[in-house]
Amino acid sequence: MKIQIIGYSGAGKSTLAAQLGALYGIPVLHLDNLHWYGNWQERPDDEMNALAEAFLKAHESWVIDGNYSRIAPTRFEESDMTVFFDFGRLRCFLSAWRRYRAYRGMARESCPCPEKFDREFRRWILKDSRTKKHQMRHRDNLNKTNGKKIVLRNRRAAKRLFATLTAEHLLTKESNK
C-alpha cells in the first residue's frame, strides 16, 4: 500500500498519515521533516529530494504526508491512493491554533521545529496558500496519481475515511487467516 496525503496546512494530513501508518504497519514520511532542519532552517531541494527518493527505494509500502510537489514527484504516480485535504481556510486556521496551543515551543513527530503561530504562518494559512496557483498545484498533484483519488472537505469525511479503511483492513486480515 502506497498512500500520498496532500492538502492545506492545519487540515490534519500528519494525523491521518500517522493513523494509516499504524493501521497498516507501514513507514510514514512527513515531508516537513525533510524540508526543515531544526529551528525553521530550510533544507535545499536537492538534499530533500535525495532523502525522499532514498525513502521510496527503501520501502515497498509507505504513507507520505505533505505537498512539496517538486520533491520525489514519482510518488504521485506510484501511489495507490492520494488523499487531498480540501478544508476551508478557517477550519485549517482553528486546527493550527489548537495544534500550536498543544505543542507550543515543542517539535512534533511530523516536524522537527518548535511549533509556532506567527504572523507569517497565519497569513500562509488564510491567504498565501490559497492562491489560484496553489489550488491548481493541489489539483494537478491529485490528478497525477494513478491510484484512487479521495477529496476530503471536512473532519467528518476524514473520520469516515479512516473508519472505512480500518474496517476494510480488518476484513482483509480476517479473510487471510
CSV table of C-alpha atoms in Angstrom, one decimal:
chain,number,residue,atom,x,y,z
A,1,MET,CA,0.0,0.0,0.0
A,2,LYS,CA,1.4,3.4,-1.0
A,3,ILE,CA,-0.6,6.4,0.2
A,4,GLN,CA,0.1,10.1,-0.5
A,5,ILE,CA,-1.6,12.7,1.6
A,6,ILE,CA,-1.7,16.3,0.4
A,7,GLY,CA,-3.6,19.4,1.3
A,8,TYR,CA,-3.7,22.7,3.2
A,9,SER,CA,-1.7,23.4,6.3
A,10,GLY,CA,-3.5,22.6,9.5
A,11,ALA,CA,-6.0,20.3,7.8
A,12,GLY,CA,-4.8,17.1,9.5
A,13,LYS,CA,-2.5,15.5,7.0
A,14,SER,CA,0.1,14.4,9.5
A,15,THR,CA,-2.5,13.0,11.9
A,16,LEU,CA,-4.1,10.8,9.2
A,17,ALA,CA,-0.6,9.7,8.0
A,18,ALA,CA,0.3,8.5,11.4
A,19,GLN,CA,-3.0,6.7,11.8
A,20,LEU,CA,-2.7,5.0,8.5
A,21,GLY,CA,0.9,4.1,9.1
A,22,ALA,CA,-0.1,2.4,12.4
A,23,LEU,CA,-3.1,0.7,10.9
A,24,TYR,CA,-1.2,-0.9,8.0
A,25,GLY,CA,2.1,-1.2,9.9
A,26,ILE,CA,4.0,0.7,7.2
A,27,PRO,CA,6.5,3.6,7.4
A,28,VAL,CA,5.4,7.2,7.4
A,29,LEU,CA,7.4,10.0,5.8
A,30,HIS,CA,6.4,13.5,6.9
A,31,LEU,CA,7.9,15.8,4.2
A,32,ASP,CA,8.1,18.7,6.7
A,33,ASN,CA,10.8,16.6,8.5
A,34,LEU,CA,12.8,16.7,5.3
A,35,HIS,CA,12.1,20.3,4.4
A,36,TRP,CA,13.1,21.8,7.7
A,37,TYR,CA,16.2,21.4,9.7
A,38,GLY,CA,15.6,22.4,13.4
A,39,ASN,CA,14.7,26.0,14.2
A,40,TRP,CA,12.9,26.6,10.8
A,41,GLN,CA,16.1,26.4,8.7
A,42,GLU,CA,15.1,25.1,5.2
A,43,ARG,CA,16.9,22.2,3.7
A,44,PRO,CA,18.0,22.6,0.0
A,45,ASP,CA,15.7,20.9,-2.5
A,46,ASP,CA,18.4,18.6,-3.9
A,47,GLU,CA,19.1,17.2,-0.4
A,48,MET,CA,15.5,16.9,0.4
A,49,ASN,CA,14.8,15.1,-2.9
A,50,ALA,CA,17.7,12.7,-2.3
A,51,LEU,CA,16.3,11.8,1.2
A,52,ALA,CA,12.8,11.3,-0.2
A,53,GLU,CA,14.0,9.2,-3.1
A,54,ALA,CA,16.0,7.0,-0.7
A,55,PHE,CA,12.9,6.5,1.4
A,56,LEU,CA,10.9,5.4,-1.7
A,57,LYS,CA,13.6,3.0,-2.7
A,58,ALA,CA,13.9,1.5,0.8
A,59,HIS,CA,10.2,0.8,1.3
A,60,GLU,CA,7.6,-1.2,-0.7
A,61,SER,CA,4.8,0.3,1.2
A,62,TRP,CA,4.5,3.8,2.7
A,63,VAL,CA,2.5,6.8,3.7
A,64,ILE,CA,3.8,10.2,2.7
A,65,ASP,CA,2.3,13.4,4.1
A,66,GLY,CA,3.0,16.7,2.6
A,67,ASN,CA,2.8,18.7,-0.6
A,68,TYR,CA,6.3,19.8,-1.9
A,69,SER,CA,5.4,18.6,-5.4
A,70,ARG,CA,8.9,19.2,-6.7
A,71,ILE,CA,10.3,16.6,-4.2
A,72,ALA,CA,10.2,13.0,-5.3
A,73,PRO,CA,7.5,13.6,-7.9
A,74,THR,CA,7.3,9.9,-8.8
A,75,ARG,CA,5.5,9.3,-5.5
A,76,PHE,CA,2.3,10.6,-7.1
A,77,GLU,CA,2.4,8.1,-10.0
A,78,GLU,CA,3.4,5.3,-7.6
A,79,SER,CA,0.7,5.9,-5.0
A,80,ASP,CA,-2.2,3.5,-4.7
A,81,MET,CA,-4.2,6.3,-3.1
A,82,THR,CA,-3.9,10.0,-2.9
A,83,VAL,CA,-5.9,11.8,-0.3
A,84,PHE,CA,-6.5,15.6,-0.7
A,85,PHE,CA,-7.5,17.6,2.4
A,86,ASP,CA,-9.5,20.4,0.8
A,87,PHE,CA,-10.6,22.0,4.0
A,88,GLY,CA,-11.7,25.7,4.3
A,89,ARG,CA,-9.2,28.2,5.5
A,90,LEU,CA,-11.0,28.9,8.8
A,91,ARG,CA,-11.1,25.2,9.7
A,92,CYS,CA,-7.4,25.0,9.0
A,93,PHE,CA,-6.7,28.2,10.9
A,94,LEU,CA,-8.5,26.9,14.0
A,95,SER,CA,-6.8,23.5,13.8
A,96,ALA,CA,-3.4,25.1,13.5
A,97,TRP,CA,-4.2,27.3,16.5
A,98,ARG,CA,-5.2,24.3,18.6
A,99,ARG,CA,-2.0,22.5,17.5
A,100,TYR,CA,0.0,25.5,18.5
A,101,ARG,CA,-1.6,25.6,21.9
A,102,ALA,CA,-0.9,21.8,22.4
A,103,TYR,CA,2.7,21.9,21.2
A,104,ARG,CA,3.8,25.5,21.8
A,105,GLY,CA,7.6,25.7,21.7
A,106,MET,CA,8.0,21.9,21.1
A,107,ALA,CA,8.7,19.9,18.0
A,108,ARG,CA,6.1,17.4,16.8
A,109,GLU,CA,6.8,14.0,15.3
A,110,SER,CA,5.9,15.3,11.9
A,111,CYS,CA,8.1,18.5,12.1
A,112,PRO,CA,11.5,19.0,13.7
A,113,CYS,CA,10.9,22.7,14.5
A,114,PRO,CA,9.3,24.2,17.6
A,115,GLU,CA,5.7,24.9,17.0
A,116,LYS,CA,4.8,28.5,16.2
A,117,PHE,CA,1.8,30.5,15.1
A,118,ASP,CA,3.4,33.7,14.0
A,119,ARG,CA,2.0,36.3,11.6
A,120,GLU,CA,3.8,34.7,8.6
A,121,PHE,CA,2.2,31.3,9.3
A,122,ARG,CA,-1.3,32.8,9.9
A,123,ARG,CA,-1.0,34.7,6.6
A,124,TRP,CA,0.1,31.4,4.9
A,125,ILE,CA,-3.0,29.6,6.2
A,126,LEU,CA,-5.5,32.3,5.5
A,127,LYS,CA,-4.2,33.8,2.2
A,128,ASP,CA,-0.9,32.8,0.6
A,129,SER,CA,-1.6,29.1,0.4
A,130,ARG,CA,-5.0,29.7,-1.2
A,131,THR,CA,-3.9,31.4,-4.4
A,132,LYS,CA,-5.2,30.1,-7.7
A,133,LYS,CA,-1.6,28.9,-8.4
A,134,HIS,CA,-1.5,26.8,-5.2
A,135,GLN,CA,-5.1,25.5,-5.7
A,136,MET,CA,-4.1,24.4,-9.2
A,137,ARG,CA,-1.0,22.7,-8.0
A,138,HIS,CA,-3.0,20.6,-5.5
A,139,ARG,CA,-5.4,19.6,-8.3
A,140,ASP,CA,-2.5,18.8,-10.6
A,141,ASN,CA,-0.9,16.6,-7.9
A,142,LEU,CA,-4.1,14.8,-7.3
A,143,ASN,CA,-4.6,14.1,-11.0
A,144,LYS,CA,-1.0,12.8,-11.3
A,145,THR,CA,-1.9,9.8,-9.1
A,146,ASN,CA,-2.6,6.5,-10.9
A,147,GLY,CA,-4.4,5.2,-7.9
A,148,LYS,CA,-7.6,6.1,-6.1
A,149,LYS,CA,-8.2,9.8,-5.6
A,150,ILE,CA,-10.1,10.9,-2.5
A,151,VAL,CA,-11.0,14.5,-1.7
A,152,LEU,CA,-11.9,15.3,1.9
A,153,ARG,CA,-13.8,18.5,2.6
A,154,ASN,CA,-14.3,18.3,6.4
A,155,ARG,CA,-13.3,16.4,9.5
A,156,ARG,CA,-16.3,14.1,9.4
A,157,ALA,CA,-15.3,12.9,5.9
A,158,ALA,CA,-11.7,12.3,7.2
A,159,LYS,CA,-13.1,10.2,10.2
A,160,ARG,CA,-15.4,8.3,7.8
A,161,LEU,CA,-12.4,7.5,5.5
A,162,PHE,CA,-10.3,6.2,8.4
A,163,ALA,CA,-13.2,4.1,9.7
A,164,THR,CA,-13.8,2.6,6.3
A,165,LEU,CA,-10.1,1.8,5.7
A,166,THR,CA,-9.9,0.3,9.2
A,167,ALA,CA,-13.0,-1.9,8.6
A,168,GLU,CA,-11.6,-3.0,5.1
A,169,HIS,CA,-8.2,-3.8,6.7
A,170,LEU,CA,-9.7,-5.8,9.5
A,171,LEU,CA,-11.9,-7.8,6.9
A,172,THR,CA,-8.8,-8.4,4.8
A,173,LYS,CA,-6.9,-9.7,7.8
A,174,GLU,CA,-9.7,-12.0,8.8
A,175,SER,CA,-10.1,-13.4,5.3
A,176,ASN,CA,-6.4,-14.1,5.1
A,177,LYS,CA,-6.4,-16.3,8.2
